[in-house]
């Protein structure tokens, strides 16, 4: 396979898409295909080419993808409703696969989840709607015959600051389950290495961090190293389910956290570490860097 020089990114402005796009831009030419160019220009490096297109519009996707060697897809499904007519990770991906017909795309990589990783399926008691939808999208990619890799990450450390509300960090349900927390920085580095050597990449690539830490312990470590004044609060799952009866967003949150609390993943990422290197970011390192960035921003103001 000829070396990859130019990569198109779908989902470049997402919480995980932006750091991966930024890291890719340090090693490749990158074209971000987005719905909102203004938002993308505010978030992404100046070296990233910005092109407007929509996952519902195949001709716009075809035009936007012309001239790239590879495709990175960073989409998410955030609903507990299994009966929608359009999901970005299913119908959107199907439209992407239609749009690349006739183009010279040689490799596709996409973020997924451990709950969509085939060897993990036997350990899952009841899968969530997002994983079911994304696996259907994965089949559309596999059916093209183009070389591809589905990254299957565990929880990202970046979820923890997202759970801060006011002066507390909050969780929902079971905090005893252990998670191999991974940082977006380590994941982004692995994505870069995959595009640098796609012929060596497996179809499915589990993504896990340096050690398994329970949610309760992770919350404590994060608070200690980021902001010791934060309180730790855990809401009962049944409360979120009750709220979810009247609020679709909270219904999805309850759906997701019920799954989180009911599944403890074994270690799958040995081959990933062998091919791409061990993860280097600990939870303490992540929290301290986040604190330093916050303090720097406050000093600038």
PDB file of C-alpha atoms in Angstrom:
ATOM      1  CA  UNK A   1       0.000   0.000   0.000  1.00  0.00           C
ATOM      2  CA  UNK A   2       1.264   3.475  -0.889  1.00  0.00           C
ATOM      3  CA  UNK A   3       1.877   5.758   2.103  1.00  0.00           C
ATOM      4  CA  UNK A   4      -1.115   7.764   3.242  1.00  0.00           C
ATOM      5  CA  UNK A   5      -0.642  11.492   2.827  1.00  0.00           C
ATOM      6  CA  UNK A   6      -4.092  13.071   3.123  1.00  0.00           C
ATOM      7  CA  UNK A   7      -6.816  12.037   5.574  1.00  0.00           C
ATOM      8  CA  UNK A   8     -10.430  13.188   5.707  1.00  0.00           C
ATOM      9  CA  UNK A   9     -11.972  13.329   9.184  1.00  0.00           C
ATOM     10  CA  UNK A  10     -15.683  13.008   9.879  1.00  0.00           C
ATOM     11  CA  UNK A  11     -16.582  14.266  13.359  1.00  0.00           C
ATOM     12  CA  UNK A  12     -13.532  16.493  13.730  1.00  0.00           C
ATOM     13  CA  UNK A  13     -15.157  18.920  16.175  1.00  0.00           C
ATOM     14  CA  UNK A  14     -16.338  16.308  18.686  1.00  0.00           C
ATOM     15  CA  UNK A  15     -14.997  15.959  22.225  1.00  0.00           C
ATOM     16  CA  UNK A  16     -12.717  13.129  21.059  1.00  0.00           C
ATOM     17  CA  UNK A  17     -12.628  14.016  17.369  1.00  0.00           C
ATOM     18  CA  UNK A  18     -10.898  17.369  17.923  1.00  0.00           C
ATOM     19  CA  UNK A  19      -7.785  16.064  19.770  1.00  0.00           C
ATOM     20  CA  UNK A  20      -7.399  13.210  17.282  1.00  0.00           C
ATOM     21  CA  UNK A  21      -7.734  15.604  14.346  1.00  0.00           C
ATOM     22  CA  UNK A  22      -5.163  17.923  15.896  1.00  0.00           C
ATOM     23  CA  UNK A  23      -2.693  15.067  16.389  1.00  0.00           C
ATOM     24  CA  UNK A  24      -3.263  13.739  12.861  1.00  0.00           C
ATOM     25  CA  UNK A  25      -2.557  17.220  11.473  1.00  0.00           C
ATOM     26  CA  UNK A  26       0.961  17.072  12.943  1.00  0.00           C
ATOM     27  CA  UNK A  27       1.788  14.096  10.725  1.00  0.00           C
ATOM     28  CA  UNK A  28      -0.533  14.241   7.685  1.00  0.00           C
ATOM     29  CA  UNK A  29      -2.486  16.616   5.537  1.00  0.00           C
ATOM     30  CA  UNK A  30      -5.942  16.669   7.121  1.00  0.00           C
ATOM     31  CA  UNK A  31      -9.295  17.721   5.711  1.00  0.00           C
ATOM     32  CA  UNK A  32     -12.097  18.125   8.254  1.00  0.00           C
ATOM     33  CA  UNK A  33     -15.516  17.518   6.706  1.00  0.00           C
ATOM     34  CA  UNK A  34     -17.987  19.405   8.875  1.00  0.00           C
ATOM     35  CA  UNK A  35     -21.467  20.908   8.962  1.00  0.00           C
ATOM     36  CA  UNK A  36     -20.282  24.118  10.672  1.00  0.00           C
ATOM     37  CA  UNK A  37     -17.063  25.549   9.175  1.00  0.00           C
ATOM     38  CA  UNK A  38     -17.029  28.476  11.615  1.00  0.00           C
ATOM     39  CA  UNK A  39     -17.062  26.143  14.614  1.00  0.00           C
ATOM     40  CA  UNK A  40     -14.332  23.994  13.065  1.00  0.00           C
ATOM     41  CA  UNK A  41     -12.070  26.994  12.410  1.00  0.00           C
ATOM     42  CA  UNK A  42     -12.365  28.020  16.060  1.00  0.00           C
ATOM     43  CA  UNK A  43     -11.485  24.531  17.329  1.00  0.00           C
ATOM     44  CA  UNK A  44      -8.910  23.143  14.904  1.00  0.00           C
ATOM     45  CA  UNK A  45      -5.362  24.116  13.888  1.00  0.00           C
ATOM     46  CA  UNK A  46      -4.955  26.478  10.929  1.00  0.00           C
ATOM     47  CA  UNK A  47      -3.224  23.695   8.990  1.00  0.00           C
ATOM     48  CA  UNK A  48      -6.455  21.670   8.843  1.00  0.00           C
ATOM     49  CA  UNK A  49      -8.443  22.153   5.635  1.00  0.00           C
ATOM     50  CA  UNK A  50     -12.131  22.788   6.369  1.00  0.00           C
ATOM     51  CA  UNK A  51     -14.782  21.549   3.914  1.00  0.00           C
ATOM     52  CA  UNK A  52     -18.534  21.726   4.464  1.00  0.00           C
ATOM     53  CA  UNK A  53     -20.728  18.670   3.851  1.00  0.00           C
ATOM     54  CA  UNK A  54     -23.541  16.749   5.537  1.00  0.00           C
ATOM     55  CA  UNK A  55     -23.941  13.040   6.301  1.00  0.00           C
ATOM     56  CA  UNK A  56     -27.457  13.177   4.840  1.00  0.00           C
ATOM     57  CA  UNK A  57     -26.190  14.558   1.514  1.00  0.00           C
ATOM     58  CA  UNK A  58     -24.248  11.968  -0.526  1.00  0.00           C
ATOM     59  CA  UNK A  59     -23.225  14.321  -3.396  1.00  0.00           C
ATOM     60  CA  UNK A  60     -21.754  16.839  -0.925  1.00  0.00           C
ATOM     61  CA  UNK A  61     -19.840  14.022   0.792  1.00  0.00           C
ATOM     62  CA  UNK A  62     -18.521  12.688  -2.520  1.00  0.00           C
ATOM     63  CA  UNK A  63     -17.201  16.122  -3.479  1.00  0.00           C
ATOM     64  CA  UNK A  64     -15.692  16.708  -0.034  1.00  0.00           C
ATOM     65  CA  UNK A  65     -13.919  13.332  -0.009  1.00  0.00           C
ATOM     66  CA  UNK A  66     -12.396  13.653  -3.454  1.00  0.00           C
ATOM     67  CA  UNK A  67      -8.609  13.703  -3.352  1.00  0.00           C
ATOM     68  CA  UNK A  68      -7.979  12.076   0.044  1.00  0.00           C
ATOM     69  CA  UNK A  69      -6.178   8.767   0.651  1.00  0.00           C
ATOM     70  CA  UNK A  70      -7.897   7.681   3.845  1.00  0.00           C
ATOM     71  CA  UNK A  71     -10.844   8.351   6.108  1.00  0.00           C
ATOM     72  CA  UNK A  72     -11.140   8.652   9.884  1.00  0.00           C
ATOM     73  CA  UNK A  73     -14.671   8.516  11.297  1.00  0.00           C
ATOM     74  CA  UNK A  74     -15.380   9.875  14.786  1.00  0.00           C
ATOM     75  CA  UNK A  75     -19.145   9.641  15.272  1.00  0.00           C
ATOM     76  CA  UNK A  76     -21.336   8.802  18.251  1.00  0.00           C
ATOM     77  CA  UNK A  77     -24.869   7.550  18.836  1.00  0.00           C
ATOM     78  CA  UNK A  78     -26.471   9.288  21.797  1.00  0.00           C
ATOM     79  CA  UNK A  79     -29.961   7.876  22.149  1.00  0.00           C
ATOM     80  CA  UNK A  80     -31.752   4.989  23.830  1.00  0.00           C
ATOM     81  CA  UNK A  81     -34.350   4.932  21.037  1.00  0.00           C
ATOM     82  CA  UNK A  82     -33.825   1.914  18.730  1.00  0.00           C
ATOM     83  CA  UNK A  83     -36.384   3.065  16.143  1.00  0.00           C
ATOM     84  CA  UNK A  84     -35.090   6.331  14.696  1.00  0.00           C
ATOM     85  CA  UNK A  85     -34.993   6.713  10.910  1.00  0.00           C
ATOM     86  CA  UNK A  86     -31.470   8.191  10.812  1.00  0.00           C
ATOM     87  CA  UNK A  87     -28.428   7.513  12.978  1.00  0.00           C
ATOM     88  CA  UNK A  88     -25.078   9.070  12.094  1.00  0.00           C
ATOM     89  CA  UNK A  89     -23.330   5.792  12.933  1.00  0.00           C
ATOM     90  CA  UNK A  90     -25.589   3.711  10.688  1.00  0.00           C
ATOM     91  CA  UNK A  91     -27.369   5.639   7.915  1.00  0.00           C
ATOM     92  CA  UNK A  92     -24.679   8.335   8.034  1.00  0.00           C
ATOM     93  CA  UNK A  93     -21.954   5.717   7.626  1.00  0.00           C
ATOM     94  CA  UNK A  94     -23.935   4.038   4.849  1.00  0.00           C
ATOM     95  CA  UNK A  95     -24.065   7.384   3.033  1.00  0.00           C
ATOM     96  CA  UNK A  96     -20.310   7.787   3.504  1.00  0.00           C
ATOM     97  CA  UNK A  97     -19.676   4.362   1.987  1.00  0.00           C
ATOM     98  CA  UNK A  98     -21.867   5.295  -0.988  1.00  0.00           C
ATOM     99  CA  UNK A  99     -20.053   8.622  -1.338  1.00  0.00           C
ATOM    100  CA  UNK A 100     -16.570   7.060  -1.531  1.00  0.00           C
ATOM    101  CA  UNK A 101     -17.450   4.865  -4.504  1.00  0.00           C
ATOM    102  CA  UNK A 102     -15.136   5.728  -7.372  1.00  0.00           C
ATOM    103  CA  UNK A 103     -12.672   7.558  -5.116  1.00  0.00           C
ATOM    104  CA  UNK A 104      -9.123   6.467  -4.219  1.00  0.00           C
ATOM    105  CA  UNK A 105      -9.614   5.865  -0.504  1.00  0.00           C
ATOM    106  CA  UNK A 106      -7.309   3.068   0.642  1.00  0.00           C
ATOM    107  CA  UNK A 107      -7.926   2.867   4.394  1.00  0.00           C
ATOM    108  CA  UNK A 108     -10.760   3.648   6.819  1.00  0.00           C
ATOM    109  CA  UNK A 109     -10.451   3.886  10.599  1.00  0.00           C
ATOM    110  CA  UNK A 110     -13.382   4.500  12.931  1.00  0.00           C
ATOM    111  CA  UNK A 111     -13.887   4.897  16.654  1.00  0.00           C
ATOM    112  CA  UNK A 112     -16.320   2.411  18.180  1.00  0.00           C
ATOM    113  CA  UNK A 113     -16.517   0.969  21.695  1.00  0.00           C
ATOM    114  CA  UNK A 114     -15.539  -2.146  23.616  1.00  0.00           C
ATOM    115  CA  UNK A 115     -19.226  -3.015  23.623  1.00  0.00           C
ATOM    116  CA  UNK A 116     -18.990  -3.340  19.831  1.00  0.00           C
ATOM    117  CA  UNK A 117     -15.791  -5.434  19.937  1.00  0.00           C
ATOM    118  CA  UNK A 118     -16.665  -8.989  18.808  1.00  0.00           C
ATOM    119  CA  UNK A 119     -14.644 -10.892  21.482  1.00  0.00           C
ATOM    120  CA  UNK A 120     -16.369  -8.816  24.186  1.00  0.00           C
ATOM    121  CA  UNK A 121     -19.911  -9.588  23.111  1.00  0.00           C
ATOM    122  CA  UNK A 122     -20.096 -12.883  25.026  1.00  0.00           C
ATOM    123  CA  UNK A 123     -19.408 -10.971  28.279  1.00  0.00           C
ATOM    124  CA  UNK A 124     -22.203  -8.439  27.727  1.00  0.00           C
ATOM    125  CA  UNK A 125     -25.490  -9.212  29.465  1.00  0.00           C
ATOM    126  CA  UNK A 126     -27.550  -6.607  27.623  1.00  0.00           C
ATOM    127  CA  UNK A 127     -25.975  -4.283  25.089  1.00  0.00           C
ATOM    128  CA  UNK A 128     -26.937  -0.637  24.675  1.00  0.00           C
ATOM    129  CA  UNK A 129     -28.592   0.920  21.626  1.00  0.00           C
ATOM    130  CA  UNK A 130     -25.450   2.863  20.583  1.00  0.00           C
ATOM    131  CA  UNK A 131     -23.392  -0.334  20.321  1.00  0.00           C
ATOM    132  CA  UNK A 132     -26.086  -2.133  18.348  1.00  0.00           C
ATOM    133  CA  UNK A 133     -26.339   0.780  15.905  1.00  0.00           C
ATOM    134  CA  UNK A 134     -22.578   1.216  15.488  1.00  0.00           C
ATOM    135  CA  UNK A 135     -22.057  -2.487  14.763  1.00  0.00           C
ATOM    136  CA  UNK A 136     -24.530  -2.178  11.896  1.00  0.00           C
ATOM    137  CA  UNK A 137     -22.514   0.770  10.598  1.00  0.00           C
ATOM    138  CA  UNK A 138     -19.327  -1.257  10.928  1.00  0.00           C
ATOM    139  CA  UNK A 139     -20.795  -3.905   8.638  1.00  0.00           C
ATOM    140  CA  UNK A 140     -21.348  -1.246   5.974  1.00  0.00           C
ATOM    141  CA  UNK A 141     -17.666  -0.325   6.138  1.00  0.00           C
ATOM    142  CA  UNK A 142     -16.509  -3.950   6.066  1.00  0.00           C
ATOM    143  CA  UNK A 143     -18.715  -4.649   3.036  1.00  0.00           C
ATOM    144  CA  UNK A 144     -16.746  -2.142   0.925  1.00  0.00           C
ATOM    145  CA  UNK A 145     -13.693  -4.412   0.949  1.00  0.00           C
ATOM    146  CA  UNK A 146     -11.485  -1.410   1.778  1.00  0.00           C
ATOM    147  CA  UNK A 147      -8.891  -2.066   4.476  1.00  0.00           C
ATOM    148  CA  UNK A 148     -10.281  -0.820   7.777  1.00  0.00           C
ATOM    149  CA  UNK A 149      -9.791  -0.727  11.543  1.00  0.00           C
ATOM    150  CA  UNK A 150     -12.484  -0.342  14.185  1.00  0.00           C
ATOM    151  CA  UNK A 151     -10.993   1.058  17.382  1.00  0.00           C
ATOM    152  CA  UNK A 152     -12.817  -0.275  20.457  1.00  0.00           C
ATOM    153  CA  UNK A 153     -12.093   2.034  23.400  1.00  0.00           C
ATOM    154  CA  UNK A 154     -13.084   1.728  27.017  1.00  0.00           C
ATOM    155  CA  UNK A 155     -14.069   4.860  29.000  1.00  0.00           C
ATOM    156  CA  UNK A 156     -11.983   7.923  28.258  1.00  0.00           C
ATOM    157  CA  UNK A 157     -10.502   9.924  31.117  1.00  0.00           C
ATOM    158  CA  UNK A 158     -12.063  12.953  29.408  1.00  0.00           C
ATOM    159  CA  UNK A 159     -15.447  11.730  30.671  1.00  0.00           C
ATOM    160  CA  UNK A 160     -14.529  12.708  34.243  1.00  0.00           C
ATOM    161  CA  UNK A 161     -14.319  16.515  33.844  1.00  0.00           C
ATOM    162  CA  UNK A 162     -17.497  16.277  31.770  1.00  0.00           C
ATOM    163  CA  UNK A 163     -19.221  14.932  34.928  1.00  0.00           C
ATOM    164  CA  UNK A 164     -18.427  18.063  36.966  1.00  0.00           C
ATOM    165  CA  UNK A 165     -21.454  20.158  37.844  1.00  0.00           C
ATOM    166  CA  UNK A 166     -20.972  23.167  40.095  1.00  0.00           C
ATOM    167  CA  UNK A 167     -18.663  22.190  42.951  1.00  0.00           C
ATOM    168  CA  UNK A 168     -19.137  18.438  42.615  1.00  0.00           C
ATOM    169  CA  UNK A 169     -18.199  15.583  40.328  1.00  0.00           C
ATOM    170  CA  UNK A 170     -21.129  13.246  39.853  1.00  0.00           C
ATOM    171  CA  UNK A 171     -21.607   9.618  38.851  1.00  0.00           C
ATOM    172  CA  UNK A 172     -24.697   7.507  38.424  1.00  0.00           C
ATOM    173  CA  UNK A 173     -25.144   3.999  39.777  1.00  0.00           C
ATOM    174  CA  UNK A 174     -22.451   1.402  40.458  1.00  0.00           C
ATOM    175  CA  UNK A 175     -18.992   2.795  41.307  1.00  0.00           C
ATOM    176  CA  UNK A 176     -17.360  -0.566  42.128  1.00  0.00           C
ATOM    177  CA  UNK A 177     -16.859  -1.661  38.516  1.00  0.00           C
ATOM    178  CA  UNK A 178     -13.223  -1.428  37.339  1.00  0.00           C
ATOM    179  CA  UNK A 179     -12.329   0.363  34.101  1.00  0.00           C
ATOM    180  CA  UNK A 180      -9.112   0.506  32.048  1.00  0.00           C
ATOM    181  CA  UNK A 181      -9.371   4.310  31.667  1.00  0.00           C
ATOM    182  CA  UNK A 182      -7.651   5.662  28.532  1.00  0.00           C
ATOM    183  CA  UNK A 183      -6.643   9.229  27.680  1.00  0.00           C
ATOM    184  CA  UNK A 184      -7.517  10.903  24.386  1.00  0.00           C
ATOM    185  CA  UNK A 185      -3.815  11.730  24.008  1.00  0.00           C
ATOM    186  CA  UNK A 186      -2.767   8.057  24.024  1.00  0.00           C
ATOM    187  CA  UNK A 187      -5.647   7.144  21.738  1.00  0.00           C
ATOM    188  CA  UNK A 188      -4.757   9.911  19.277  1.00  0.00           C
ATOM    189  CA  UNK A 189      -1.165   8.677  19.165  1.00  0.00           C
ATOM    190  CA  UNK A 190      -2.373   5.172  18.320  1.00  0.00           C
ATOM    191  CA  UNK A 191      -4.635   6.496  15.551  1.00  0.00           C
ATOM    192  CA  UNK A 192      -1.666   8.293  14.005  1.00  0.00           C
ATOM    193  CA  UNK A 193       0.422   5.113  14.080  1.00  0.00           C
ATOM    194  CA  UNK A 194      -2.427   3.167  12.476  1.00  0.00           C
ATOM    195  CA  UNK A 195      -2.503   5.551   9.524  1.00  0.00           C
ATOM    196  CA  UNK A 196       1.269   5.403   9.275  1.00  0.00           C
ATOM    197  CA  UNK A 197       1.207   1.610   8.938  1.00  0.00           C
ATOM    198  CA  UNK A 198      -2.340   0.505   8.012  1.00  0.00           C
ATOM    199  CA  UNK A 199      -1.288  -2.791   6.462  1.00  0.00           C
ATOM    200  CA  UNK A 200      -0.193  -3.989   9.913  1.00  0.00           C
ATOM    201  CA  UNK A 201      -3.452  -3.058  11.630  1.00  0.00           C
ATOM    202  CA  UNK A 202      -6.110  -5.635  12.579  1.00  0.00           C
ATOM    203  CA  UNK A 203      -9.769  -5.156  11.739  1.00  0.00           C
ATOM    204  CA  UNK A 204     -10.642  -4.662  15.420  1.00  0.00           C
ATOM    205  CA  UNK A 205      -8.342  -2.847  17.820  1.00  0.00           C
ATOM    206  CA  UNK A 206      -9.259  -2.746  21.545  1.00  0.00           C
ATOM    207  CA  UNK A 207      -8.194   0.446  23.325  1.00  0.00           C
ATOM    208  CA  UNK A 208      -7.508   0.316  27.073  1.00  0.00           C
ATOM    209  CA  UNK A 209      -5.380   2.352  29.455  1.00  0.00           C
ATOM    210  CA  UNK A 210      -2.487   1.435  31.758  1.00  0.00           C
ATOM    211  CA  UNK A 211      -4.462  -0.013  34.698  1.00  0.00           C
ATOM    212  CA  UNK A 212      -7.940  -1.022  35.790  1.00  0.00           C
ATOM    213  CA  UNK A 213      -9.313   1.421  38.370  1.00  0.00           C
ATOM    214  CA  UNK A 214     -12.758   1.311  39.949  1.00  0.00           C
ATOM    215  CA  UNK A 215     -15.027   4.259  39.271  1.00  0.00           C
ATOM    216  CA  UNK A 216     -14.960   5.196  42.961  1.00  0.00           C
ATOM    217  CA  UNK A 217     -11.163   5.178  43.046  1.00  0.00           C
ATOM    218  CA  UNK A 218     -10.944   7.039  39.744  1.00  0.00           C
ATOM    219  CA  UNK A 219     -13.198   9.799  41.082  1.00  0.00           C
ATOM    220  CA  UNK A 220     -11.045  10.119  44.197  1.00  0.00           C
ATOM    221  CA  UNK A 221      -7.776  10.233  42.234  1.00  0.00           C
ATOM    222  CA  UNK A 222      -9.166  12.740  39.777  1.00  0.00           C
ATOM    223  CA  UNK A 223     -10.458  15.074  42.489  1.00  0.00           C
ATOM    224  CA  UNK A 224      -7.208  14.863  44.470  1.00  0.00           C
ATOM    225  CA  UNK A 225      -5.091  15.856  41.469  1.00  0.00           C
ATOM    226  CA  UNK A 226      -7.470  18.254  39.715  1.00  0.00           C
ATOM    227  CA  UNK A 227      -9.414  20.090  42.417  1.00  0.00           C
ATOM    228  CA  UNK A 228      -9.518  18.743  46.002  1.00  0.00           C
ATOM    229  CA  UNK A 229     -12.392  21.106  46.812  1.00  0.00           C
ATOM    230  CA  UNK A 230     -14.765  19.132  44.586  1.00  0.00           C
ATOM    231  CA  UNK A 231     -17.303  16.894  46.282  1.00  0.00           C
ATOM    232  CA  UNK A 232     -17.994  13.390  45.003  1.00  0.00           C
ATOM    233  CA  UNK A 233     -21.665  12.585  44.557  1.00  0.00           C
ATOM    234  CA  UNK A 234     -23.267   9.375  43.322  1.00  0.00           C
ATOM    235  CA  UNK A 235     -26.888   9.419  42.172  1.00  0.00           C
ATOM    236  CA  UNK A 236     -28.969   6.226  42.353  1.00  0.00           C
ATOM    237  CA  UNK A 237     -29.735   4.788  38.936  1.00  0.00           C
ATOM    238  CA  UNK A 238     -33.451   4.535  39.684  1.00  0.00           C
ATOM    239  CA  UNK A 239     -33.651   8.306  40.115  1.00  0.00           C
ATOM    240  CA  UNK A 240     -32.254   8.887  36.618  1.00  0.00           C
ATOM    241  CA  UNK A 241     -34.643   6.294  35.214  1.00  0.00           C
ATOM    242  CA  UNK A 242     -37.565   8.124  36.760  1.00  0.00           C
ATOM    243  CA  UNK A 243     -36.407  11.433  35.306  1.00  0.00           C
ATOM    244  CA  UNK A 244     -35.875   9.683  31.978  1.00  0.00           C
ATOM    245  CA  UNK A 245     -39.587   8.907  31.772  1.00  0.00           C
ATOM    246  CA  UNK A 246     -40.102  12.607  31.023  1.00  0.00           C
ATOM    247  CA  UNK A 247     -36.744  13.629  29.537  1.00  0.00           C
ATOM    248  CA  UNK A 248     -35.242  11.814  26.489  1.00  0.00           C
ATOM    249  CA  UNK A 249     -31.727  13.042  27.285  1.00  0.00           C
ATOM    250  CA  UNK A 250     -31.884  11.675  30.815  1.00  0.00           C
ATOM    251  CA  UNK A 251     -33.390   8.450  29.473  1.00  0.00           C
ATOM    252  CA  UNK A 252     -30.248   8.004  27.383  1.00  0.00           C
ATOM    253  CA  UNK A 253     -27.994   8.840  30.345  1.00  0.00           C
ATOM    254  CA  UNK A 254     -29.770   6.239  32.499  1.00  0.00           C
ATOM    255  CA  UNK A 255     -29.580   3.702  29.652  1.00  0.00           C
ATOM    256  CA  UNK A 256     -25.834   4.275  29.344  1.00  0.00           C
ATOM    257  CA  UNK A 257     -24.981   4.229  33.042  1.00  0.00           C
ATOM    258  CA  UNK A 258     -27.028   1.088  33.636  1.00  0.00           C
ATOM    259  CA  UNK A 259     -24.783  -0.572  31.064  1.00  0.00           C
ATOM    260  CA  UNK A 260     -21.621   0.957  32.574  1.00  0.00           C
ATOM    261  CA  UNK A 261     -22.480  -0.337  36.022  1.00  0.00           C
ATOM    262  CA  UNK A 262     -23.326  -3.838  34.830  1.00  0.00           C
ATOM    263  CA  UNK A 263     -20.179  -4.596  32.807  1.00  0.00           C
ATOM    264  CA  UNK A 264     -16.576  -4.901  33.880  1.00  0.00           C
ATOM    265  CA  UNK A 265     -14.327  -5.446  30.884  1.00  0.00           C
ATOM    266  CA  UNK A 266     -11.407  -7.883  31.077  1.00  0.00           C
ATOM    267  CA  UNK A 267      -8.108  -6.862  29.537  1.00  0.00           C
ATOM    268  CA  UNK A 268      -8.222  -7.144  25.737  1.00  0.00           C
ATOM    269  CA  UNK A 269      -5.556  -4.688  24.578  1.00  0.00           C
ATOM    270  CA  UNK A 270      -2.385  -6.825  24.700  1.00  0.00           C
ATOM    271  CA  UNK A 271      -2.034  -6.957  20.903  1.00  0.00           C
ATOM    272  CA  UNK A 272      -2.728  -3.223  20.668  1.00  0.00           C
ATOM    273  CA  UNK A 273       0.094  -2.510  23.092  1.00  0.00           C
ATOM    274  CA  UNK A 274       2.430  -4.792  21.134  1.00  0.00           C
ATOM    275  CA  UNK A 275       1.662  -3.107  17.809  1.00  0.00           C
ATOM    276  CA  UNK A 276       1.233   0.508  18.897  1.00  0.00           C
ATOM    277  CA  UNK A 277       3.026   0.799  22.235  1.00  0.00           C
ATOM    278  CA  UNK A 278       1.837   0.932  25.822  1.00  0.00           C
ATOM    279  CA  UNK A 279      -0.345   3.830  27.004  1.00  0.00           C
ATOM    280  CA  UNK A 280       1.675   6.344  29.005  1.00  0.00           C
ATOM    281  CA  UNK A 281      -0.935   8.662  30.550  1.00  0.00           C
ATOM    282  CA  UNK A 282      -2.061   7.810  34.066  1.00  0.00           C
ATOM    283  CA  UNK A 283      -5.214   9.230  35.602  1.00  0.00           C
ATOM    284  CA  UNK A 284      -3.086  11.374  37.916  1.00  0.00           C
ATOM    285  CA  UNK A 285      -1.129  12.788  34.971  1.00  0.00           C
ATOM    286  CA  UNK A 286      -4.333  13.550  33.108  1.00  0.00           C
ATOM    287  CA  UNK A 287      -5.889  15.377  36.071  1.00  0.00           C
ATOM    288  CA  UNK A 288      -2.747  17.413  36.809  1.00  0.00           C
ATOM    289  CA  UNK A 289      -2.403  18.515  33.176  1.00  0.00           C
ATOM    290  CA  UNK A 290      -6.058  19.500  33.122  1.00  0.00           C
ATOM    291  CA  UNK A 291      -5.504  21.555  36.300  1.00  0.00           C
ATOM    292  CA  UNK A 292      -2.453  23.262  34.794  1.00  0.00           C
ATOM    293  CA  UNK A 293      -4.372  24.162  31.645  1.00  0.00           C
ATOM    294  CA  UNK A 294      -7.245  25.540  33.736  1.00  0.00           C
ATOM    295  CA  UNK A 295      -4.874  27.642  35.839  1.00  0.00           C
ATOM    296  CA  UNK A 296      -3.141  28.933  32.707  1.00  0.00           C
ATOM    297  CA  UNK A 297      -6.442  29.979  31.177  1.00  0.00           C
ATOM    298  CA  UNK A 298      -7.452  31.735  34.383  1.00  0.00           C
ATOM    299  CA  UNK A 299      -4.130  33.620  34.540  1.00  0.00           C
ATOM    300  CA  UNK A 300      -4.551  34.810  30.959  1.00  0.00           C
ATOM    301  CA  UNK A 301      -7.974  36.221  31.819  1.00  0.00           C
TER     302      UNK A 301
END
